[in-house]
Amino acid sequence: MNSSPILDIQDVQKAYGTFQALKGVSLSVRQGEFIALVGPSGCGKTTLLKQIAGFEDPSSGAIRIEGQDMAGIPAAHRPTSMVFQRLALFPHMTVAENIGFPLKLRKTPPDEIKARVNEMIALMELKPIYLERFPKALSGGEQQRVALARSMISSPKLLLLDEPLSALDVKLKKVLQAELKRLHRSVGVTFVHVTHDLEEAMMLADRICVMRGGRILQLGEPADIYYRPADPFVAGFIGETNLLPINVKARDAGGITYESAEITDTTTTVPANLVADDVKSGPALMMVRPELFRRLRDGETADCAIDATVSEIFVKGGTVQYRARDTMGRDLAIEIQGTSQLPMQPGEQVRLGWDKKDIWVLKPEDV
Ligand code: ATP
């Protein structure tokens, strides 16, 4: 992977009237990277894609693609291609005409268009007999493949995907997720992919960019975002989690010493590599992902433990999810590997233990 940025976004702001949809976004994407853009509805994901694609102009800031400033360059002349959630296939054109359309616009000779359409059909693993069909005679997943084929035919450097899989059923979505990953590997194009599906983001992306309220909160590799979230919002947005309040008594280069009314901890210390930089003496949160908990039977120990009463149980198949209330009345999420004998039952009082190596201590939102 080449490390020079293909896309460099510097302090981009976008206002619609008095509403500030992007409040200073800076992002650098490397050649060949797969970036997933996630965040709550209305946080500015689509707006950011539209500025990159050139469908809209930023109010201020700069967007460079391969070092070239995109200000004033219309969408058609940018090396980008955008695929939308609601696919915009032309209903009156055949599949072949749809896929070849971007090249026809560029007045590419018909023979060359035909050859490229055939290449795209093969790349997207679409059957050649579909070429003469109209979009309505294809399934939703096939139509989405045609849309992807059309977006790839002009060899874009940057593929901008705005929730292209969200309208598909779960099974088809899984198939197309695998397709996207394969496509990304085989063509080496840089992807910026907006999705609401966090599992999809974790699965596909080299780096995940979490946005909220027109700003980027965190950009990092999936494991970093999951295990080292920048703040409680990111922690809760990327997967379910438990944020247990603690009081940090002291912080030094080695880590923290803390106290907690409910957590039993043999050392009451956390090493520095598991503590966010901005944590200081005073209130903090210990993040414990649901899958870190295990039930401690009599005589069993763990680095940390908490007492709780099981309230709900949801058998998901491979894993079982539990809800429990701790001694402070807080709701806990627990996920345990599924077995035929369930280790906990609703109403049971249990002791839950966890090891420290995968926890993360972070600053509460309002401190
Ligand atoms: P979703 O996940 O729901 O698609 P999003 O993160 O993609 O959301 P955007 O579509 O980027 O959100 O919209 C960001 C904000 O800007 C929203 O509050 C939206 O209402 C507003 N917005 C978008 N386009 C316009 C416009 N043309 N005029 C006024 N407001 C707009």
PDB file of N, CA, C and O and ligand atoms in Angstrom, residues 16 19 21 39-47 50 56 163 196, ligand 1:
ATOM      1  N   TYR A  16     -25.521  24.974   5.432  1.00  0.00           N
ATOM      2  CA  TYR A  16     -26.749  25.099   4.624  1.00  0.00           C
ATOM      3  C   TYR A  16     -27.544  26.216   5.292  1.00  0.00           C
ATOM      4  O   TYR A  16     -28.132  25.992   6.351  1.00  0.00           O
ATOM      5  N   PHE A  19     -27.465  26.537   9.147  1.00  0.00           N
ATOM      6  CA  PHE A  19     -27.118  25.236   9.743  1.00  0.00           C
ATOM      7  C   PHE A  19     -25.732  24.783   9.301  1.00  0.00           C
ATOM      8  O   PHE A  19     -25.432  24.697   8.110  1.00  0.00           O
ATOM      9  N   ALA A  21     -23.473  21.963   8.768  1.00  0.00           N
ATOM     10  CA  ALA A  21     -23.499  20.489   8.655  1.00  0.00           C
ATOM     11  C   ALA A  21     -22.109  19.887   8.848  1.00  0.00           C
ATOM     12  O   ALA A  21     -21.974  18.778   9.350  1.00  0.00           O
ATOM     13  N   GLY A  39     -21.529   7.102  12.025  1.00  0.00           N
ATOM     14  CA  GLY A  39     -21.972   8.155  12.943  1.00  0.00           C
ATOM     15  C   GLY A  39     -23.483   8.216  12.922  1.00  0.00           C
ATOM     16  O   GLY A  39     -24.103   7.707  11.987  1.00  0.00           O
ATOM     17  N   PRO A  40     -24.093   8.834  13.925  1.00  0.00           N
ATOM     18  CA  PRO A  40     -25.552   8.862  13.990  1.00  0.00           C
ATOM     19  C   PRO A  40     -26.163   9.624  12.811  1.00  0.00           C
ATOM     20  O   PRO A  40     -25.474  10.438  12.179  1.00  0.00           O
ATOM     21  N   SER A  41     -27.414   9.362  12.562  1.00  0.00           N
ATOM     22  CA  SER A  41     -28.119   9.998  11.462  1.00  0.00           C
ATOM     23  C   SER A  41     -27.994  11.522  11.563  1.00  0.00           C
ATOM     24  O   SER A  41     -28.146  12.093  12.640  1.00  0.00           O
ATOM     25  N   GLY A  42     -27.662  12.153  10.445  1.00  0.00           N
ATOM     26  CA  GLY A  42     -27.590  13.608  10.419  1.00  0.00           C
ATOM     27  C   GLY A  42     -26.240  14.176  10.846  1.00  0.00           C
ATOM     28  O   GLY A  42     -26.072  15.387  10.944  1.00  0.00           O
ATOM     29  N   CYS A  43     -25.235  13.312  11.065  1.00  0.00           N
ATOM     30  CA  CYS A  43     -23.944  13.825  11.572  1.00  0.00           C
ATOM     31  C   CYS A  43     -23.082  14.407  10.455  1.00  0.00           C
ATOM     32  O   CYS A  43     -22.039  14.994  10.729  1.00  0.00           O
ATOM     33  N   GLY A  44     -23.492  14.216   9.191  1.00  0.00           N
ATOM     34  CA  GLY A  44     -22.750  14.853   8.098  1.00  0.00           C
ATOM     35  C   GLY A  44     -22.002  13.908   7.179  1.00  0.00           C
ATOM     36  O   GLY A  44     -21.203  14.352   6.352  1.00  0.00           O
ATOM     37  N   LYS A  45     -22.303  12.608   7.252  1.00  0.00           N
ATOM     38  CA  LYS A  45     -21.558  11.624   6.440  1.00  0.00           C
ATOM     39  C   LYS A  45     -21.793  11.856   4.955  1.00  0.00           C
ATOM     40  O   LYS A  45     -20.846  11.972   4.167  1.00  0.00           O
ATOM     41  N   THR A  46     -23.080  11.921   4.563  1.00  0.00           N
ATOM     42  CA  THR A  46     -23.397  12.113   3.143  1.00  0.00           C
ATOM     43  C   THR A  46     -22.901  13.478   2.680  1.00  0.00           C
ATOM     44  O   THR A  46     -22.378  13.614   1.564  1.00  0.00           O
ATOM     45  N   THR A  47     -23.047  14.467   3.551  1.00  0.00           N
ATOM     46  CA  THR A  47     -22.574  15.815   3.196  1.00  0.00           C
ATOM     47  C   THR A  47     -21.085  15.772   2.870  1.00  0.00           C
ATOM     48  O   THR A  47     -20.644  16.357   1.874  1.00  0.00           O
ATOM     49  N   LYS A  50     -20.523  14.235  -0.507  1.00  0.00           N
ATOM     50  CA  LYS A  50     -20.927  15.146  -1.595  1.00  0.00           C
ATOM     51  C   LYS A  50     -19.870  16.215  -1.860  1.00  0.00           C
ATOM     52  O   LYS A  50     -19.707  16.649  -3.005  1.00  0.00           O
ATOM     53  N   GLU A  56     -21.429  19.220  -4.291  1.00  0.00           N
ATOM     54  CA  GLU A  56     -21.609  20.486  -3.573  1.00  0.00           C
ATOM     55  C   GLU A  56     -20.230  21.067  -3.301  1.00  0.00           C
ATOM     56  O   GLU A  56     -19.237  20.343  -3.320  1.00  0.00           O
ATOM     57  N   GLU A 163     -23.942   4.100   1.776  1.00  0.00           N
ATOM     58  CA  GLU A 163     -24.804   3.019   2.257  1.00  0.00           C
ATOM     59  C   GLU A 163     -25.345   2.151   1.124  1.00  0.00           C
ATOM     60  O   GLU A 163     -26.547   1.944   1.021  1.00  0.00           O
ATOM     61  N   HIS A 196     -24.325   2.366   8.219  1.00  0.00           N
ATOM     62  CA  HIS A 196     -24.923   2.387   9.555  1.00  0.00           C
ATOM     63  C   HIS A 196     -24.625   1.086  10.272  1.00  0.00           C
ATOM     64  O   HIS A 196     -24.926   0.930  11.440  1.00  0.00           O
TER      65      HIS A 196
HETATM   66  P1  ATP B   1     -27.917   9.704   7.528  1.00  0.00           P
HETATM   67  O1  ATP B   1     -27.106   8.696   8.255  1.00  0.00           O
HETATM   68  O2  ATP B   1     -29.283   9.872   8.107  1.00  0.00           O
HETATM   69  O3  ATP B   1     -27.901   9.560   6.033  1.00  0.00           O
HETATM   70  P2  ATP B   1     -25.865  11.758   7.384  1.00  0.00           P
HETATM   71  O4  ATP B   1     -24.853  11.681   8.462  1.00  0.00           O
HETATM   72  O5  ATP B   1     -25.491  11.268   6.038  1.00  0.00           O
HETATM   73  O6  ATP B   1     -27.223  11.115   7.883  1.00  0.00           O
HETATM   74  P3  ATP B   1     -26.253  14.276   6.075  1.00  0.00           P
HETATM   75  O7  ATP B   1     -27.158  13.818   4.980  1.00  0.00           O
HETATM   76  O8  ATP B   1     -24.850  14.560   5.740  1.00  0.00           O
HETATM   77  O9  ATP B   1     -26.314  13.290   7.310  1.00  0.00           O
HETATM   78  O10 ATP B   1     -26.897  15.582   6.708  1.00  0.00           O
HETATM   79  C1  ATP B   1     -26.248  16.327   7.736  1.00  0.00           C
HETATM   80  C2  ATP B   1     -27.174  17.414   8.195  1.00  0.00           C
HETATM   81  O11 ATP B   1     -27.281  18.415   7.186  1.00  0.00           O
HETATM   82  C3  ATP B   1     -28.598  16.937   8.490  1.00  0.00           C
HETATM   83  O12 ATP B   1     -29.063  17.600   9.636  1.00  0.00           O
HETATM   84  C4  ATP B   1     -29.355  17.377   7.249  1.00  0.00           C
HETATM   85  O13 ATP B   1     -30.704  17.660   7.561  1.00  0.00           O
HETATM   86  C5  ATP B   1     -28.621  18.633   6.843  1.00  0.00           C
HETATM   87  N1  ATP B   1     -28.698  18.847   5.390  1.00  0.00           N
HETATM   88  C6  ATP B   1     -28.228  18.018   4.418  1.00  0.00           C
HETATM   89  N2  ATP B   1     -28.437  18.536   3.188  1.00  0.00           N
HETATM   90  C7  ATP B   1     -29.064  19.725   3.384  1.00  0.00           C
HETATM   91  C8  ATP B   1     -29.550  20.741   2.514  1.00  0.00           C
HETATM   92  N3  ATP B   1     -29.431  20.639   1.180  1.00  0.00           N
HETATM   93  N4  ATP B   1     -30.139  21.817   3.082  1.00  0.00           N
HETATM   94  C9  ATP B   1     -30.261  21.952   4.426  1.00  0.00           C
HETATM   95  N5  ATP B   1     -29.822  21.008   5.309  1.00  0.00           N
HETATM   96  C10 ATP B   1     -29.227  19.932   4.794  1.00  0.00           C
END
